[in-house]
Tab-separated table of C-alpha atoms in Angstrom:
chain	number	residue	atom	x	y	z
A	1	MET	CA	107.578	92.412	85.672
A	2	SER	CA	110.338	93.841	83.518
A	3	ASN	CA	113.084	91.522	82.292
A	4	GLY	CA	115.704	93.281	84.385
A	5	ASN	CA	117.936	94.447	81.498
A	6	ASN	CA	120.538	96.992	82.670
A	7	ILE	CA	118.985	97.280	86.123
A	8	ASN	CA	121.195	96.849	89.165
A	9	ILE	CA	119.792	96.205	92.605
A	10	VAL	CA	121.487	97.003	95.906
A	11	LYS	CA	121.935	94.128	98.346
A	12	ARG	CA	121.844	94.541	102.128
A	13	THR	CA	125.666	94.611	102.144
A	14	GLY	CA	125.614	97.638	99.830
A	15	GLN	CA	126.932	95.536	96.967
A	16	LYS	CA	125.286	96.000	93.561
A	17	GLU	CA	124.312	93.135	91.291
A	18	GLU	CA	122.293	92.789	88.112
A	19	LEU	CA	118.597	92.180	88.697
A	20	ASN	CA	117.795	88.482	88.372
A	21	ILE	CA	114.058	87.974	87.897
A	22	GLU	CA	114.502	84.200	88.193
A	23	LYS	CA	115.631	84.590	91.826
A	24	ILE	CA	112.411	86.452	92.620
A	25	HIS	CA	110.312	83.732	90.936
A	26	LYS	CA	112.048	81.065	93.041
A	27	VAL	CA	111.478	82.930	96.326
A	28	VAL	CA	107.762	83.414	95.581
A	29	GLU	CA	107.386	79.796	94.443
A	30	PHE	CA	109.005	78.653	97.720
A	31	ALA	CA	106.513	80.775	99.660
A	32	CYS	CA	103.583	79.107	97.876
A	33	GLU	CA	104.859	75.530	97.947
A	34	GLY	CA	102.262	73.058	99.209
A	35	LEU	CA	99.641	75.748	99.905
A	36	ALA	CA	96.205	75.161	98.400
A	37	GLY	CA	94.500	78.043	96.592
A	38	VAL	CA	97.654	80.141	96.347
A	39	SER	CA	99.263	81.375	93.122
A	40	SER	CA	102.872	82.574	92.907
A	41	SER	CA	102.171	84.334	89.596
A	42	LEU	CA	99.222	86.177	91.137
A	43	ILE	CA	101.447	87.422	93.985
A	44	GLU	CA	103.975	88.689	91.431
A	45	MET	CA	101.319	90.295	89.222
A	46	ASN	CA	99.584	91.889	92.209
A	47	ALA	CA	102.951	93.249	93.390
A	48	ASN	CA	103.344	95.097	90.087
A	49	ILE	CA	106.953	95.898	90.981
A	50	GLN	CA	108.342	98.852	89.057
A	51	PHE	CA	112.017	97.974	89.015
A	52	TYR	CA	114.536	100.787	88.816
A	53	ASP	CA	118.305	101.010	88.902
A	54	GLY	CA	119.546	101.169	92.488
A	55	MET	CA	116.451	99.523	93.983
A	56	SER	CA	117.214	97.583	97.177
A	57	THR	CA	116.496	93.891	97.745
A	58	ASP	CA	114.681	94.933	100.948
A	59	GLU	CA	112.258	97.041	98.907
A	60	ILE	CA	111.527	94.135	96.575
A	61	GLN	CA	110.912	91.770	99.496
A	62	GLU	CA	108.597	94.242	101.252
A	63	ILE	CA	106.548	94.752	98.062
A	64	LEU	CA	106.143	90.967	97.626
A	65	ILE	CA	105.165	90.522	101.291
A	66	LYS	CA	102.559	93.299	100.999
A	67	SER	CA	101.242	91.778	97.774
A	68	ALA	CA	100.691	88.351	99.368
A	69	ASN	CA	99.166	89.990	102.451
A	70	ASP	CA	96.747	92.005	100.291
A	71	LEU	CA	95.512	88.783	98.650
A	72	ILE	CA	94.369	87.254	101.959
A	73	ASN	CA	90.588	86.835	102.011
A	74	LEU	CA	87.944	84.349	103.171
A	75	ASP	CA	88.144	82.464	99.870
A	76	ALA	CA	91.961	82.383	99.831
A	77	PRO	CA	93.113	82.229	103.475
A	78	ASN	CA	96.384	80.468	102.682
A	79	TYR	CA	97.933	83.689	101.402
A	80	GLN	CA	98.524	84.437	105.110
A	81	TYR	CA	101.061	81.587	105.121
A	82	ALA	CA	102.632	82.668	101.822
A	83	ALA	CA	103.059	86.209	103.198
A	84	ALA	CA	104.556	84.793	106.405
A	85	ARG	CA	107.059	82.689	104.449
A	86	LEU	CA	108.106	85.723	102.421
A	87	LEU	CA	108.606	87.647	105.666
A	88	SER	CA	110.518	84.688	107.144
A	89	TYR	CA	112.787	84.660	104.082
A	90	ALA	CA	113.482	88.373	104.615
A	91	ILE	CA	114.286	87.740	108.308
A	92	TYR	CA	116.781	84.977	107.495
A	93	LYS	CA	118.439	87.164	104.838
A	94	GLN	CA	118.783	89.936	107.398
A	95	VAL	CA	120.089	87.776	110.239
A	96	PHE	CA	122.344	85.403	108.292
A	97	GLY	CA	122.928	87.155	104.954
A	98	GLU	CA	121.208	84.325	103.079
A	99	TYR	CA	118.400	81.818	103.488
A	100	LYS	CA	120.209	79.414	105.799
A	101	THR	CA	120.865	79.014	109.491
A	102	VAL	CA	123.978	79.006	111.659
A	103	THR	CA	124.553	77.003	114.841
A	104	LEU	CA	123.159	78.291	118.111
A	105	LYS	CA	126.661	78.944	119.449
A	106	GLU	CA	127.636	80.915	116.314
A	107	MET	CA	124.521	83.041	116.630
A	108	ILE	CA	125.102	83.633	120.361
A	109	THR	CA	128.783	84.529	119.828
A	110	GLN	CA	127.885	86.877	116.967
A	111	ASN	CA	125.330	88.690	119.120
A	112	ILE	CA	127.632	88.900	122.143
A	113	ASN	CA	130.215	90.551	119.888
A	114	ARG	CA	127.534	92.987	118.689
A	115	GLY	CA	126.665	93.812	122.304
A	116	ILE	CA	123.161	92.347	121.899
A	117	TYR	CA	123.394	89.284	124.175
A	118	ASP	CA	124.913	88.942	127.642
A	119	LYS	CA	128.040	86.765	127.602
A	120	ALA	CA	126.763	85.032	130.760
A	121	ILE	CA	124.860	82.567	128.577
A	122	LEU	CA	128.174	81.069	127.348
A	123	GLU	CA	129.343	80.817	130.948
A	124	SER	CA	126.162	78.926	131.872
A	125	TYR	CA	126.249	76.318	129.088
A	126	ASP	CA	129.276	74.414	127.794
A	127	ASP	CA	129.853	73.539	124.118
A	128	GLU	CA	128.382	70.061	124.462
A	129	GLU	CA	125.168	71.459	125.942
A	130	LEU	CA	124.917	74.142	123.258
A	131	ASP	CA	125.315	71.450	120.591
A	132	ARG	CA	122.483	69.505	122.211
A	133	LEU	CA	120.273	72.589	122.356
A	134	ASP	CA	120.992	73.135	118.682
A	135	THR	CA	119.545	69.701	117.870
A	136	TYR	CA	116.301	70.675	119.652
A	137	ILE	CA	115.698	73.668	117.371
A	138	HIS	CA	113.193	73.172	114.522
A	139	HIS	CA	113.589	76.058	112.074
A	140	LYS	CA	110.819	74.626	109.868
A	141	ARG	CA	108.355	75.688	112.568
A	142	ASP	CA	108.713	79.235	111.247
A	143	GLU	CA	106.651	78.054	108.251
A	144	ASN	CA	103.667	77.471	110.560
A	145	PHE	CA	103.256	81.170	111.337
A	146	THR	CA	100.439	83.191	109.863
A	147	TYR	CA	101.520	86.583	108.547
A	148	ALA	CA	99.851	88.440	111.440
A	149	GLY	CA	101.530	86.156	113.980
A	150	LEU	CA	105.002	86.464	112.493
A	151	ARG	CA	104.653	90.214	112.005
A	152	GLN	CA	103.880	90.564	115.715
A	153	VAL	CA	106.920	88.453	116.677
A	154	VAL	CA	109.149	90.578	114.428
A	155	ASP	CA	107.784	93.928	115.575
A	156	LYS	CA	107.599	93.198	119.306
A	157	TYR	CA	109.898	90.382	120.359
A	158	LEU	CA	112.951	89.746	118.155
A	159	CYS	CA	116.230	91.379	119.245
A	160	GLN	CA	116.804	94.258	116.863
A	161	ASP	CA	118.146	97.752	116.421
A	162	ARG	CA	114.976	99.848	116.673
A	163	SER	CA	116.543	102.786	114.834
A	164	SER	CA	117.704	100.836	111.775
A	165	GLY	CA	115.315	97.863	111.900
A	166	GLN	CA	118.239	95.412	111.747
A	167	ILE	CA	117.156	92.044	113.198
A	168	PHE	CA	119.683	89.875	115.065
A	169	GLU	CA	117.860	86.573	115.609
A	170	THR	CA	115.220	84.319	114.042
A	171	PRO	CA	112.023	83.323	115.874
A	172	GLN	CA	113.289	79.791	116.624
A	173	HIS	CA	116.585	81.103	118.011
A	174	MET	CA	114.592	83.582	120.101
A	175	TYR	CA	112.450	80.810	121.605
A	176	MET	CA	115.527	78.736	122.414
A	177	MET	CA	117.341	81.689	123.967
A	178	ILE	CA	114.365	82.428	126.227
A	179	ALA	CA	114.212	78.778	127.335
A	180	ALA	CA	117.987	78.508	127.892
A	181	THR	CA	118.037	81.749	129.899
A	182	LEU	CA	115.040	80.810	132.057
A	183	PHE	CA	116.546	77.478	133.132
A	184	ALA	CA	120.242	78.455	133.200
A	185	ASN	CA	120.421	78.137	137.005
A	186	TYR	CA	118.565	74.847	137.247
A	187	PRO	CA	120.574	71.731	138.233
A	188	LYS	CA	122.774	70.735	135.313
A	189	GLU	CA	121.629	67.113	135.361
A	190	ASP	CA	118.014	67.906	134.421
A	191	ARG	CA	117.798	71.466	133.093
A	192	MET	CA	118.120	70.341	129.450
A	193	TYR	CA	114.835	68.494	129.847
A	194	TYR	CA	113.119	71.679	131.005
A	195	VAL	CA	114.721	73.811	128.290
A	196	ARG	CA	113.508	71.409	125.607
A	197	ARG	CA	109.997	71.165	127.040
A	198	TYR	CA	109.687	74.954	127.309
A	199	TYR	CA	111.067	75.507	123.795
A	200	ASP	CA	108.652	72.948	122.306
A	201	ALA	CA	105.710	74.468	124.191
A	202	THR	CA	106.407	78.049	123.073
A	203	SER	CA	107.712	77.508	119.547
């Protein structure tokens, strides 16, 4: 990898910033954390990224994901989890702008404003219920995906703009939204139980 001197990369927002190799190291190290038989330096070397001025962060992430995916073999199966974590990182950056989450209500409101979700969901659940549903969500479960599994979820099931590829929800938010929608018309006194059970079963 080059040292990044005088190279600017383009973020998803269109903003330019100087290439910071250290950030890339940290992301790859996070993807490999706790995985036996996986090397972050091997992923970076195998990626052989040729940085250039004006390169996008999306391009860098895709190259790293492909690199980890290419290293999956019978002797090193855990690269499937490293590749999935790199893909998960890219999803979170796309949905939230950074590797963090927002509350369920924030995500729902954002997607209603975008015309992605039906506003009926906010008419079905009050703020207290949405707060409770938020506590049921386990975002760490995204780390249990294999690359093939997560790729399928991304390509087939997440709400997105098919023309631009922009993703509007994470897998865990998707699972919760399905559960909340399915049981929205159940009696208020016990539907939360069913929502939680369904979410836990699917996620």
